[in-house]
XYZ file of C-alpha atoms in Angstrom:
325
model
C 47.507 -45.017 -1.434
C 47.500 -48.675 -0.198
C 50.325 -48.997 -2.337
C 52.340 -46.657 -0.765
C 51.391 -47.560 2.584
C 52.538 -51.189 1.899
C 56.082 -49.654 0.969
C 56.110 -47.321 3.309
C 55.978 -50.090 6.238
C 59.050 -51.902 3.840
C 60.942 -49.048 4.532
C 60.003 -48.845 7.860
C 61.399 -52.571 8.503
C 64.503 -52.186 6.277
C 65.167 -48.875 8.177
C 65.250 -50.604 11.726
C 67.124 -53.513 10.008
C 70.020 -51.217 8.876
C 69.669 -49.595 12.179
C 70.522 -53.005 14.108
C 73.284 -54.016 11.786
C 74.699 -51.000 12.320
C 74.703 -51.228 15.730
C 75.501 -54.573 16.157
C 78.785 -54.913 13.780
C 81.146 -52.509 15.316
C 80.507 -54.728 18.438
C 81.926 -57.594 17.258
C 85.031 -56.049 15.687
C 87.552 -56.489 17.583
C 88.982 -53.571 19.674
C 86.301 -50.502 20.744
C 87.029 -46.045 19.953
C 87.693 -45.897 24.069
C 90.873 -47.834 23.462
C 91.917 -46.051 20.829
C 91.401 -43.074 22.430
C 92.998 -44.207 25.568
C 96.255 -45.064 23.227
C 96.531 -42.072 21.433
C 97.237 -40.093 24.336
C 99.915 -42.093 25.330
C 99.926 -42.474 28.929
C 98.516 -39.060 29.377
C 95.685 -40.095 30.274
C 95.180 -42.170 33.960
C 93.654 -45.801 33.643
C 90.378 -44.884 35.244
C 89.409 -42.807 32.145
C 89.061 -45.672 30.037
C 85.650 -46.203 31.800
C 84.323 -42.833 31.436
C 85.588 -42.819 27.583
C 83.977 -45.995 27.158
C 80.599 -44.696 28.411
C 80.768 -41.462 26.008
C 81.311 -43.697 23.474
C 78.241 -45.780 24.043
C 80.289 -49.059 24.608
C 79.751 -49.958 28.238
C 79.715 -53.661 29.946
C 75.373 -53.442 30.238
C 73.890 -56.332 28.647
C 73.838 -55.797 24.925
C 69.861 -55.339 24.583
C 70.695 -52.567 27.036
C 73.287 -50.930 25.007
C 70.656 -51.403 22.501
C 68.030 -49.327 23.868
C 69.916 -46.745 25.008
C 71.526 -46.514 21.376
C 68.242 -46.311 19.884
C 66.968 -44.047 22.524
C 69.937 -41.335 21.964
C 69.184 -41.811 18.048
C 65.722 -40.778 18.174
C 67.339 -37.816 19.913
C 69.432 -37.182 17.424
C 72.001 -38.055 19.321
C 74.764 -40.285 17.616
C 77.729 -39.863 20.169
C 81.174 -38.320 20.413
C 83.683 -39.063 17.316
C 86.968 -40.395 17.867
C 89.093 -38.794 14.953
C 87.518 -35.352 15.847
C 87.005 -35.688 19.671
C 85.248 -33.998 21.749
C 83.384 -32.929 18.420
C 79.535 -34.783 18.176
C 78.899 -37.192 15.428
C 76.061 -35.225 13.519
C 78.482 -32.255 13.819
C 80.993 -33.886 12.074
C 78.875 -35.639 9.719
C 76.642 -32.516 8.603
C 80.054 -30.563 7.158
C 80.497 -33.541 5.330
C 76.869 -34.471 3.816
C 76.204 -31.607 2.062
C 79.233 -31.564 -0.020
C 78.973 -35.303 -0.976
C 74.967 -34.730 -1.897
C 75.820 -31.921 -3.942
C 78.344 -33.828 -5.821
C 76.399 -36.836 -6.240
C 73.201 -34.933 -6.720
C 74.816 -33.139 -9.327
C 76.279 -36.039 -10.962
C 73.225 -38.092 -10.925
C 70.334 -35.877 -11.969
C 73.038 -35.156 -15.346
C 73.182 -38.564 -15.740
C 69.742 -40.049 -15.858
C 69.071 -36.518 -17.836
C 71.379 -36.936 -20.254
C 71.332 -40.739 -20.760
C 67.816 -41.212 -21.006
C 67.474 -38.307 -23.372
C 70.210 -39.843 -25.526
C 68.569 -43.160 -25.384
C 64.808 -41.585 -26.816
C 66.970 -39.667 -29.583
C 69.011 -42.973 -30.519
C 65.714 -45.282 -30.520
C 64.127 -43.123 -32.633
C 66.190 -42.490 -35.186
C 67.327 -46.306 -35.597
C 70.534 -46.810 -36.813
C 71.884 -43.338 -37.028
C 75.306 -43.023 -35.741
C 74.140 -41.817 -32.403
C 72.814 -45.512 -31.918
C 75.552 -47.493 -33.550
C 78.511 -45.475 -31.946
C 77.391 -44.443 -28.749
C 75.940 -47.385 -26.527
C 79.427 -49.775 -27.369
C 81.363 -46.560 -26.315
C 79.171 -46.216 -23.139
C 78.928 -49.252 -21.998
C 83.133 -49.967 -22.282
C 83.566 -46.636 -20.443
C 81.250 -47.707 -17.731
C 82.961 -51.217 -17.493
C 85.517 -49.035 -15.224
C 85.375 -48.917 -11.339
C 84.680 -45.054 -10.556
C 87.907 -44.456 -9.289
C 89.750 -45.560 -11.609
C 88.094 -42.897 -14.259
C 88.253 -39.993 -11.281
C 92.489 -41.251 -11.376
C 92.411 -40.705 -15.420
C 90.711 -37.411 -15.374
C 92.903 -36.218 -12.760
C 95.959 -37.132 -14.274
C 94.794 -35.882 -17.658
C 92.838 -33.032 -17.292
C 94.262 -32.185 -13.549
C 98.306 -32.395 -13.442
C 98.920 -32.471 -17.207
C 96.408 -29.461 -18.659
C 96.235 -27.992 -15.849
C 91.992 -27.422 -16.848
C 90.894 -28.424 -13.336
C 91.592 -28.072 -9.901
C 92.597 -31.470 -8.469
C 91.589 -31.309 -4.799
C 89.462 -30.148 -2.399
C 85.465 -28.523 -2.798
C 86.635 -24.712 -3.326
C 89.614 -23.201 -3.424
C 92.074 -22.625 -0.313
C 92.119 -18.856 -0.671
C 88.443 -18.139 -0.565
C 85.898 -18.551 2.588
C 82.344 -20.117 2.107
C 79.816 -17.380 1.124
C 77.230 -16.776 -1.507
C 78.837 -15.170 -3.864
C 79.650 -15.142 -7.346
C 83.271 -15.980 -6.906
C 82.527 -18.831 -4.501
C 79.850 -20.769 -6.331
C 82.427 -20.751 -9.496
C 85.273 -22.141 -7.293
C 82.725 -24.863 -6.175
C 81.699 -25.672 -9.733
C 85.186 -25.838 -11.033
C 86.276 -28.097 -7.936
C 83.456 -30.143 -9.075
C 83.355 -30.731 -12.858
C 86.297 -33.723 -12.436
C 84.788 -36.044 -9.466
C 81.029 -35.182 -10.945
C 82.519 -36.364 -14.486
C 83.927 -38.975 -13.441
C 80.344 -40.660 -11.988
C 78.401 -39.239 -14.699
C 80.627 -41.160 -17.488
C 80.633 -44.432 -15.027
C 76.647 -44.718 -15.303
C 75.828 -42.916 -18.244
C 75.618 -46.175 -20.280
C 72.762 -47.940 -18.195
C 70.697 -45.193 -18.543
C 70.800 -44.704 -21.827
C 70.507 -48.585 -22.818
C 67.757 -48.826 -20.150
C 65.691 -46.164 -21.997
C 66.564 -47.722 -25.432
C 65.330 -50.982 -24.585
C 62.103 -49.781 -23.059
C 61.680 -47.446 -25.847
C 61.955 -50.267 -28.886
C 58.953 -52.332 -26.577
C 56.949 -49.753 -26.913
C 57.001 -48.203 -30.424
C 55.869 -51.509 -31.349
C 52.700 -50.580 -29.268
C 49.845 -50.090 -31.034
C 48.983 -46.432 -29.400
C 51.945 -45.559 -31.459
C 50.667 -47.079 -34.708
C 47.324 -45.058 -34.010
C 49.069 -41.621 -32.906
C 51.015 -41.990 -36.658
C 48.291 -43.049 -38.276
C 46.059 -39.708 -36.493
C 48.419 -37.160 -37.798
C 50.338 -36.297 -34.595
C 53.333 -34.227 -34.810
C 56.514 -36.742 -34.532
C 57.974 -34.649 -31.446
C 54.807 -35.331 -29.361
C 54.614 -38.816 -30.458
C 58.000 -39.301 -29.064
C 58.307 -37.349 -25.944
C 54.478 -37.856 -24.669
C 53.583 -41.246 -26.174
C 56.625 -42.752 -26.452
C 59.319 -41.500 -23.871
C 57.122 -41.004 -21.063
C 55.689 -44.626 -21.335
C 58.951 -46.035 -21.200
C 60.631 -43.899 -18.937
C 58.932 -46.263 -15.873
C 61.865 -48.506 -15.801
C 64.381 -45.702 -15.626
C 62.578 -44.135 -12.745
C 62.399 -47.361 -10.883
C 66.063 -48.173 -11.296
C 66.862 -44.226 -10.521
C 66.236 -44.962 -6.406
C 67.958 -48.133 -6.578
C 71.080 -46.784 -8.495
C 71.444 -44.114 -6.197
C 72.597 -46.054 -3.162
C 75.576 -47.785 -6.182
C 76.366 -43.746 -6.838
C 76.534 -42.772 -3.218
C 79.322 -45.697 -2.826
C 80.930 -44.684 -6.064
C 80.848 -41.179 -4.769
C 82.561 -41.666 -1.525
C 85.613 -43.310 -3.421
C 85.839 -40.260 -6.044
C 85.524 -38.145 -3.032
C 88.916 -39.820 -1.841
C 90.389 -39.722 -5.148
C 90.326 -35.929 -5.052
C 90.067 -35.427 -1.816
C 86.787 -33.943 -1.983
C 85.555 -33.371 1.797
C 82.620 -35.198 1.621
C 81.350 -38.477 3.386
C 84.288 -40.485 2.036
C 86.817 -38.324 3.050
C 85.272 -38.813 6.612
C 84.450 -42.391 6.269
C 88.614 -42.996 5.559
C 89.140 -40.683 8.128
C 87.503 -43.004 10.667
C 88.369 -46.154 9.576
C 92.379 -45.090 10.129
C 91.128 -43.773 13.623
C 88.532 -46.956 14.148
C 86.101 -43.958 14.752
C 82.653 -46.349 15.137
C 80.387 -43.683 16.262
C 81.560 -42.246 13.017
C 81.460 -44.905 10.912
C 77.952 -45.798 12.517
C 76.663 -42.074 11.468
C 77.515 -42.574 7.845
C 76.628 -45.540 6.800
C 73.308 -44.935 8.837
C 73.100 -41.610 7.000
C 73.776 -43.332 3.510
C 71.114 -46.264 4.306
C 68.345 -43.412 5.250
C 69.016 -41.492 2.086
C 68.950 -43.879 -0.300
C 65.951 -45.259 1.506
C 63.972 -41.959 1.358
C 65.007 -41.584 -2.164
C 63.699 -44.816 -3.214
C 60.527 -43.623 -1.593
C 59.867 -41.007 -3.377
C 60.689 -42.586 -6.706
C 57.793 -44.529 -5.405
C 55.645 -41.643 -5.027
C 56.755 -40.530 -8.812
C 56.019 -43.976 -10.384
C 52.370 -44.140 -8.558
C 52.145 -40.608 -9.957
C 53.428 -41.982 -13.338
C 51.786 -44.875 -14.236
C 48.051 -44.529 -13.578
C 48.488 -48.927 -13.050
C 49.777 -48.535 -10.053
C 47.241 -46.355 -8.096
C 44.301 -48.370 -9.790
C 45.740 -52.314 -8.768
């Protein structure tokens, strides 16, 4: 429990730390969203508006630590302002059509990932030089020596405009509406199996050469040597001696690959135009939309912060080490 209290108040201070940043570095960019605004409407607007757009937008001439309070007061409120590219639409309106698509992607993608890499990783270490290990980790790790977006640009091209296998844009298709139905949740999944490739084959090499290495430590335990020596069935020496000792440095490294797979995400997401956080970060960046751009990285930082906190709670739960020191 200490444990967990200890990081618990980390998170706590690396929350309010991202929190600052995040309010602090679209103030000293040049240029602020009221201007923008005011521009895009092309002399439409009258001169005294700029004041009133300034103060919906949160950047007013009060003393910074003002500004400050007030920002953190309206976030505690859930209140994260008025966005520029989709004005007079809220922030957390614009941001929640966005977040659910990009965690299912990258939910998706990641939970195959560790999945399937760490179970490739017990199978290879255990049957030692087998083709599985010789072939596979080289194969991995060249494939995963690619930026993400540069594998989401091959499978498009390849299995998008030349087969023909795979949609190439967009979540579902144009001619349906979102509902729970059959034909909807097989649009999504077809829409999906190109950007959620794409990640998967970018990271499935660490996980499977993070599980290998852990694995070849600890069959040279001696709990191994006894479980052999006992009589115990090879499949339960492997998955509950074996793999589940050395699956603690996969689990760790889970939480703090997740934040790597949320950025690859958001540039996959652009790649196919999948409508997800990146398509709305690009979207504001082009409109210098900084309540925007505020909402999603602060929504990224708190997500792969609570996910890294749970992995906590899962390696306490784990390793019986960690609740005991």
């Amino acid at each position: 429990m200490r444990h967990l209290l200890r990081n618990l108040g980390l998170y706590a201070v690396a929350a309010w730390a991202s929190l600052t940043l995040n309010f602090l570095i679209p103030r000293l960019m040049p240029g602020d969203p009221a201007s923008t605004m005011f521009a895009r409407f092309r002399g439409e607007l009258q001169p005294e508006a700029i004041a009133a757009l300034r103060e919906a937008f949160g950047f007013t001439d009060a003393p910074l630590h003002e500004q400050y309070f007030t920002y953190v007061g309206h976030l505690f409120q859930g209140d994260l302002g008025l966005s520029v590219s989709y004005f007079p639409a809220k922030v957390t309106d614009v941001i929640a059509t966005g977040l659910g698509w990009t965690l299912l992607l990258s939910g998706v993608a990641v939970i195959i990932s560790f999945v399937l890499g760490t179970g490739l990783g017990v199978i290879a270490t255990w049957k030692r030089g087998g083709w599985l290990d010789s072939v596979m980790p080289p194969v991995l790790v060249f494939l995963g020596a690619f930026p993400y977006f540069w594998l989401a640009m091959v499978l498009l091209y390849g299995f998008g405009f030349i087969l023909g296998a795979f949609p190439v844009r967009h979540a579902y298709s144009d001619t349906l509406a979102p509902a729970f139905s059959g034909e909807f949740i097989f649009s999504v999944v077809q829409h999906m199996v190109l950007p959620a490739s794409a990640i998967v084959i970018a990271t499935l090499g660490g996980w499977m050469l993070s599980m290998r290495s852990a694995m070849v430590g600890v069959l040279a335990e001696d709990y191994i040597t006894m479980a052999n020596a006992k009589g115990l069935s090879q499949k339960r020496i492997m998955f509950h001696y074996a793999a589940r000792n050395a699956l603690l440095p996969n689990v760790t490294g889970f939480g703090m690959a997740l934040g790597f797979v949320l950025s690859g995400s958001l540039l996959t997401e652009i790649v196919f135009s999948y409508p997800g956080q990146g398509y709305l970060l690009i979207q504001a960046v082009r409109n210098q939309d900084y309540p925007l751009m505020q909402g999603i990285f602060l929504t990224i930082t708190l997500a792969v912060l609570g996910a890294n906190l749970l992995v906590d709670i899962l390696y306490v739960w784990l390793d019986p080490r960690a609740r005991t020191n």
